PDB file of C-alpha atoms in Angstrom:
ATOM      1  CA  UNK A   1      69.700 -18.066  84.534  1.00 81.00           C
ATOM      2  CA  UNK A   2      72.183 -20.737  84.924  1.00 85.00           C
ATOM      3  CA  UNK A   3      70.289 -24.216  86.170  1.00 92.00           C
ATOM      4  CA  UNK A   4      71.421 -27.793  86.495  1.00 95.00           C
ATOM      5  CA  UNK A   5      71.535 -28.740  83.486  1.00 96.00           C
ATOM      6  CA  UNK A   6      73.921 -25.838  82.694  1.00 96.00           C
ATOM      7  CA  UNK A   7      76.477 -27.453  84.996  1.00 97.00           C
ATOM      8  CA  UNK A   8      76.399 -31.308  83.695  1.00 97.00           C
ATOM      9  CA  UNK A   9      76.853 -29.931  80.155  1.00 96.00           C
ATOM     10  CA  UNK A  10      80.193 -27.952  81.215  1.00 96.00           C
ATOM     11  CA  UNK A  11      81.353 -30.641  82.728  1.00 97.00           C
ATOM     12  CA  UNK A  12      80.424 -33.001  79.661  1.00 96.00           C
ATOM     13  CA  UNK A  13      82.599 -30.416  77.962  1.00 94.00           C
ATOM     14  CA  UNK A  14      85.719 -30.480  80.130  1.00 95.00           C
ATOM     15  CA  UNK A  15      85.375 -34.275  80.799  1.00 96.00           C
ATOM     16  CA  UNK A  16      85.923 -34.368  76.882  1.00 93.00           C
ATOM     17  CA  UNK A  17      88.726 -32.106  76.461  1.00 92.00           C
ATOM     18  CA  UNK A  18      90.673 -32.902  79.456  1.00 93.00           C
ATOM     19  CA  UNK A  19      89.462 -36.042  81.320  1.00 95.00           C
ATOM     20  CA  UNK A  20      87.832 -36.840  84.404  1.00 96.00           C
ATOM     21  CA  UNK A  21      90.652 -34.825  86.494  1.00 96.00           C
ATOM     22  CA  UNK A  22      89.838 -31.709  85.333  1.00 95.00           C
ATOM     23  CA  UNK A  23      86.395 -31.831  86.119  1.00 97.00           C
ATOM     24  CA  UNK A  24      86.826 -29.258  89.627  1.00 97.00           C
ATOM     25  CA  UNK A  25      84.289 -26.791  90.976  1.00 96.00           C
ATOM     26  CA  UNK A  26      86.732 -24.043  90.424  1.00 96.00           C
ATOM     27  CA  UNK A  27      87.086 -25.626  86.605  1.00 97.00           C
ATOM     28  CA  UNK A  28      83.657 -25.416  86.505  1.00 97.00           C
ATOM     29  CA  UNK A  29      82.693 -22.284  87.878  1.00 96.00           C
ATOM     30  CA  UNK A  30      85.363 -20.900  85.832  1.00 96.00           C
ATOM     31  CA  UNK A  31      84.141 -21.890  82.432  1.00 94.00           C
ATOM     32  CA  UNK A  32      80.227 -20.636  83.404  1.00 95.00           C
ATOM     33  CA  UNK A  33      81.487 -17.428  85.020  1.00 94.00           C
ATOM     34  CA  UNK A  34      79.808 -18.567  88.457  1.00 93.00           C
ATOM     35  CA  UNK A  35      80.144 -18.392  92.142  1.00 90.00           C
ATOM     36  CA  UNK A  36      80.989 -21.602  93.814  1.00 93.00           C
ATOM     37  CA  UNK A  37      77.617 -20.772  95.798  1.00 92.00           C
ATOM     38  CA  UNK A  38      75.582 -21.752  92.298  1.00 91.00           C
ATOM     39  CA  UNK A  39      77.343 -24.828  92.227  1.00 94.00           C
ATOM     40  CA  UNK A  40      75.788 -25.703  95.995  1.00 94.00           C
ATOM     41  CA  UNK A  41      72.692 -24.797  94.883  1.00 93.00           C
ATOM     42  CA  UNK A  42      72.565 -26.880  92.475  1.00 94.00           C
ATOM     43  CA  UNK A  43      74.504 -30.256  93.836  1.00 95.00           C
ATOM     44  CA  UNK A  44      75.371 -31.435  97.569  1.00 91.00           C
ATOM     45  CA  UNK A  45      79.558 -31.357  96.417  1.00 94.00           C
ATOM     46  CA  UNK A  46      81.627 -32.853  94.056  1.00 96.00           C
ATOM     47  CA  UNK A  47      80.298 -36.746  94.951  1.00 95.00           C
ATOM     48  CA  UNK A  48      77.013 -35.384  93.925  1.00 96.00           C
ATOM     49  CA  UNK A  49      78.246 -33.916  90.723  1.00 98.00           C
ATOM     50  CA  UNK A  50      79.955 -36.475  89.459  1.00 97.00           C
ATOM     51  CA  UNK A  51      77.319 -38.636  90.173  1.00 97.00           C
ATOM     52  CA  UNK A  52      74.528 -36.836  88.262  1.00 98.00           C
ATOM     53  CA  UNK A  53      77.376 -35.757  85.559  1.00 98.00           C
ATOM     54  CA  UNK A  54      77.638 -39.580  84.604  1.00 98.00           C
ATOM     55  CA  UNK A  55      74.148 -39.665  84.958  1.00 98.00           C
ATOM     56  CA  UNK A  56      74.235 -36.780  82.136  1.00 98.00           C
ATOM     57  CA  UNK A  57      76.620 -38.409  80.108  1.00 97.00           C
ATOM     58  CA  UNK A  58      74.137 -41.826  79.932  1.00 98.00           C
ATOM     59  CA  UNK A  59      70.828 -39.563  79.241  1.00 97.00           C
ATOM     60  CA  UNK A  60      72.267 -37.768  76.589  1.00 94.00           C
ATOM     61  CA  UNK A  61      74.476 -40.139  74.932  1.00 94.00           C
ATOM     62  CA  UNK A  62      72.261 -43.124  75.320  1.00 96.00           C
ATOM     63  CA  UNK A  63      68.603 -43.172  76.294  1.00 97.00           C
ATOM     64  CA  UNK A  64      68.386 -39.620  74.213  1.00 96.00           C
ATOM     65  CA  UNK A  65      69.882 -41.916  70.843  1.00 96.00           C
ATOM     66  CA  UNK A  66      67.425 -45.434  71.718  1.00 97.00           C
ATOM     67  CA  UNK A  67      64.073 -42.613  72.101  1.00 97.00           C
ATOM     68  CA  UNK A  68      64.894 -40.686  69.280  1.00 96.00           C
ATOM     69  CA  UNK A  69      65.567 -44.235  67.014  1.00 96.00           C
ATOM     70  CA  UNK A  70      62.394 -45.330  68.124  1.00 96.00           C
ATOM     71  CA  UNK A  71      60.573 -41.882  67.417  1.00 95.00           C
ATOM     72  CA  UNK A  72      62.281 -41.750  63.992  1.00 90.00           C
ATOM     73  CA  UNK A  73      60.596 -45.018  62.836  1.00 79.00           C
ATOM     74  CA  UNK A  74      61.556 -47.176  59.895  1.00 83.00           C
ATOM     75  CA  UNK A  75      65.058 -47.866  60.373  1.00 91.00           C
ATOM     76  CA  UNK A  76      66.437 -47.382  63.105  1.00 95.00           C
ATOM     77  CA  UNK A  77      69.291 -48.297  62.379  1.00 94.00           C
ATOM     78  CA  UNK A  78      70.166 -45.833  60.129  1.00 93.00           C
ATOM     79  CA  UNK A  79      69.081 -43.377  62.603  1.00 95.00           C
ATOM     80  CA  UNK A  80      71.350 -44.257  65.194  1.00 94.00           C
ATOM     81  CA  UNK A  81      74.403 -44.488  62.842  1.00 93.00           C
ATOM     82  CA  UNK A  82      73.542 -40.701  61.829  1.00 93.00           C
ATOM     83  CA  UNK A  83      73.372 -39.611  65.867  1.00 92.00           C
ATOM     84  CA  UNK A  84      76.726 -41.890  66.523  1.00 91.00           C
ATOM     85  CA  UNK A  85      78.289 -40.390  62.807  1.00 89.00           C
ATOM     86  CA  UNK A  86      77.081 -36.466  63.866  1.00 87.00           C
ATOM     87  CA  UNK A  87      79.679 -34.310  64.606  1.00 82.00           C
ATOM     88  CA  UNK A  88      80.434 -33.343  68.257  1.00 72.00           C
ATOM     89  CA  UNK A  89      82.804 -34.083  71.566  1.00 63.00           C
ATOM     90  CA  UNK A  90      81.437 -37.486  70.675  1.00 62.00           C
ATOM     91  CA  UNK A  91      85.021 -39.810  70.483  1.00 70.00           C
ATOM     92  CA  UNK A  92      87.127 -37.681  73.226  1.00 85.00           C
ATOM     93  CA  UNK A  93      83.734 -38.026  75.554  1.00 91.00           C
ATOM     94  CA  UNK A  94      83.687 -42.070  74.949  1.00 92.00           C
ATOM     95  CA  UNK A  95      87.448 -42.265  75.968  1.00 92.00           C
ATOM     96  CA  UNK A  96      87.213 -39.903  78.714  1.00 95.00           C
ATOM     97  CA  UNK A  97      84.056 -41.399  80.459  1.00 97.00           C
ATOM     98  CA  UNK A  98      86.167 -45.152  79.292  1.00 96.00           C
ATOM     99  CA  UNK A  99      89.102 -43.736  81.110  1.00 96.00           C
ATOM    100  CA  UNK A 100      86.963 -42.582  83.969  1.00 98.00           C
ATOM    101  CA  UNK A 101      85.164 -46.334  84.197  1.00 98.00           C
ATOM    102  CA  UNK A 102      88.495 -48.130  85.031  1.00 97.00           C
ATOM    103  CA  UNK A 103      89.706 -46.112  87.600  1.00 96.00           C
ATOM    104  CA  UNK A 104      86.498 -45.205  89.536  1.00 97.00           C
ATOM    105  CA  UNK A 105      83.707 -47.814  90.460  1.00 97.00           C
ATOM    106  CA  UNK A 106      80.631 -45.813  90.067  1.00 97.00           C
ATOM    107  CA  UNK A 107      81.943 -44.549  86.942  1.00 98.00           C
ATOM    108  CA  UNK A 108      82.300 -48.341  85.852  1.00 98.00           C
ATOM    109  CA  UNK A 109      78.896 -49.354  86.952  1.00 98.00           C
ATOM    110  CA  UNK A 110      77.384 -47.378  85.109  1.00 97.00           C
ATOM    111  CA  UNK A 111      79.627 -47.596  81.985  1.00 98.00           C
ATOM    112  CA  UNK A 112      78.501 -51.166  82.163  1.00 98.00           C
ATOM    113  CA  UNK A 113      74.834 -50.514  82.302  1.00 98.00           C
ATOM    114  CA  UNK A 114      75.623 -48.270  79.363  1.00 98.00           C
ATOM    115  CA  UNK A 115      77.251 -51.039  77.315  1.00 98.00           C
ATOM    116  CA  UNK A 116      74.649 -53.750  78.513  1.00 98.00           C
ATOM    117  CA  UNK A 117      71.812 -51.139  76.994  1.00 98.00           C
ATOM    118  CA  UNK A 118      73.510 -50.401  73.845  1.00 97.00           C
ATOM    119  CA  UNK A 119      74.484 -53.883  72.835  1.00 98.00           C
ATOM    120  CA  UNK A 120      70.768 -55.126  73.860  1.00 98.00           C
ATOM    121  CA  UNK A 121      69.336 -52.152  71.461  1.00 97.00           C
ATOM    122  CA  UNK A 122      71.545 -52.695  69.036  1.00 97.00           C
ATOM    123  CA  UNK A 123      70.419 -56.566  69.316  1.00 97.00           C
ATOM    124  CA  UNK A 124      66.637 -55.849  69.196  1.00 96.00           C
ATOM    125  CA  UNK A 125      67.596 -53.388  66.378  1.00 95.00           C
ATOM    126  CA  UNK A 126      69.768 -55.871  63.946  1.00 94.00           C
ATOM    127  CA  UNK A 127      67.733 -59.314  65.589  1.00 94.00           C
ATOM    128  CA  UNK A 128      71.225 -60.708  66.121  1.00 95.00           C
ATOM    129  CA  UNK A 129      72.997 -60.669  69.168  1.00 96.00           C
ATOM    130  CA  UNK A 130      76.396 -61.419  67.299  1.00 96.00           C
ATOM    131  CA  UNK A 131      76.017 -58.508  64.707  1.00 95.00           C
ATOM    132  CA  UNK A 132      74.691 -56.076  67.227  1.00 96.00           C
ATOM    133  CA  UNK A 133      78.139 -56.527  69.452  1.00 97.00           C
ATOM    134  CA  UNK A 134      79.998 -56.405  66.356  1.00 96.00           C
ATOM    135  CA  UNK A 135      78.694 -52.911  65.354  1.00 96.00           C
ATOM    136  CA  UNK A 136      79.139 -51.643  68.944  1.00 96.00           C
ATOM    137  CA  UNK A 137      82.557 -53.214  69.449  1.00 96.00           C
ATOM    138  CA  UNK A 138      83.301 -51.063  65.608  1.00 95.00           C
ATOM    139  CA  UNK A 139      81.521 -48.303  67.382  1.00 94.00           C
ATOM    140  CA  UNK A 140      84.252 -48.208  70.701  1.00 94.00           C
ATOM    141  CA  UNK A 141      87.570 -49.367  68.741  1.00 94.00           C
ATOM    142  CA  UNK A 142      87.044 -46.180  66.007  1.00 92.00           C
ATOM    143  CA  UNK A 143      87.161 -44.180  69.382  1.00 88.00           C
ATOM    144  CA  UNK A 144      90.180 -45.620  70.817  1.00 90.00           C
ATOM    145  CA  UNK A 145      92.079 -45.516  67.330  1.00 90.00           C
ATOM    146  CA  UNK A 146      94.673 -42.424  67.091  1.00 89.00           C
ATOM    147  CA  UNK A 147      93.828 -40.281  65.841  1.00 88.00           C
ATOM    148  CA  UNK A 148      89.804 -41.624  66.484  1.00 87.00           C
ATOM    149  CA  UNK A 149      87.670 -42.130  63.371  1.00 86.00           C
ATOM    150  CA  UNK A 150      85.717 -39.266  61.908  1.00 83.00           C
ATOM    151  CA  UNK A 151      82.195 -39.666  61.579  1.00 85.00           C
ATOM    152  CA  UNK A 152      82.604 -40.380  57.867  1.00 90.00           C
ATOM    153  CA  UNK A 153      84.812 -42.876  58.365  1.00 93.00           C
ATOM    154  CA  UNK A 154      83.254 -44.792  60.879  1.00 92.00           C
ATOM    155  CA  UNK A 155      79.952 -45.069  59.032  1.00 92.00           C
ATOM    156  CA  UNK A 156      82.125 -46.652  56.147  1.00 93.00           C
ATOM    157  CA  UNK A 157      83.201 -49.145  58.959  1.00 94.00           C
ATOM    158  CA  UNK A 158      79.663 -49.759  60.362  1.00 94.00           C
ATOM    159  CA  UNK A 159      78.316 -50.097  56.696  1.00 93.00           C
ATOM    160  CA  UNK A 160      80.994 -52.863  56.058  1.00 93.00           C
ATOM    161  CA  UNK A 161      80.004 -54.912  58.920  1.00 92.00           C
ATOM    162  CA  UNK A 162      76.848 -54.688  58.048  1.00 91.00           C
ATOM    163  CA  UNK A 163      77.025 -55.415  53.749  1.00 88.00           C
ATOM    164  CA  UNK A 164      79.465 -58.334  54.949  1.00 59.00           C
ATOM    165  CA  UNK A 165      76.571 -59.908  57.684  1.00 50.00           C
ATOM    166  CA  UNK A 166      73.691 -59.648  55.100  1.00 47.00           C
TER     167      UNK A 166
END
């Protein structure tokens, strides 16, 4: 049986590969092979979805990495490099829910909130506001880069910062 969850990570996958546009019901119910009366079940309309879809995108890609660095132990660092580093929809996601943030205001709220969580892990993590940012702001530019870095490649960036800042 198809349930919520189902739904937000379809539309994680076609707010990766094709932006925030393309996230429609009949896009959606397309891709799962569903009635348009599953989607209703499940949300109150497309305000509702895209609501809990960003909602999604911040659990998975954000509270998700901060518990399992703080399950992991030791360093945490390390941990989160290998989540950000693992392969997966991962740079087209960033862009798309980026792309999303600065043309819709919820989306930007809460892009915001997940900056302002990041950074402040990454600060707790490193104990320096300064070097935290800096890995984040490597983090977002290997995104935006054309083609975006691979996962390889950006942990050579983030391991740079950090043998230059210690």
């Amino acid at each position: 049986m198809v349930g919520k969850r189902d739904w937000l990570d379809a539309g994680l996958v076609l707010l990766a590969e094709q932006g925030a546009p393309s996230v429609t019901i009949e896009r959606l119910t397309e891709r799962l092979g569903l009635s348009k009366g599953s989607f209703y079940h499940h949300f109150k309309g497309m305000s509702g979805y895209r609501t809990a879809l960003l909602e999604h995108f911040e659990a998975e890609r954000t509270t998700r990495f901060v518990a399992q660095a703080e399950q992991a132990g030791g360093d945490r660092l390390r941990t989160l490099m290998d989540l950000v580093t693992a392969p997966g929809p991962a740079p087209g996601l960033e862009i798309a829910v980026r792309a999303w943030a600065l043309q819709d205001a919820e989306a930007r709220t809460i892009q915001e909130r997940i900056d302002r969580t990041r950074v402040d892990y990454l600060t707790e993590v490193c104990g320096d506001a300064e070097l935290g940012r800096a890995l984040y702001l490597v983090v977002v530019g290997a995104g935006q880069v054309v083609p975006p870095l691979s996962g390889r490649r950006l942990r050579s960036a983030l391991e740079l910062v950090l043998g230059r800042t210690r």
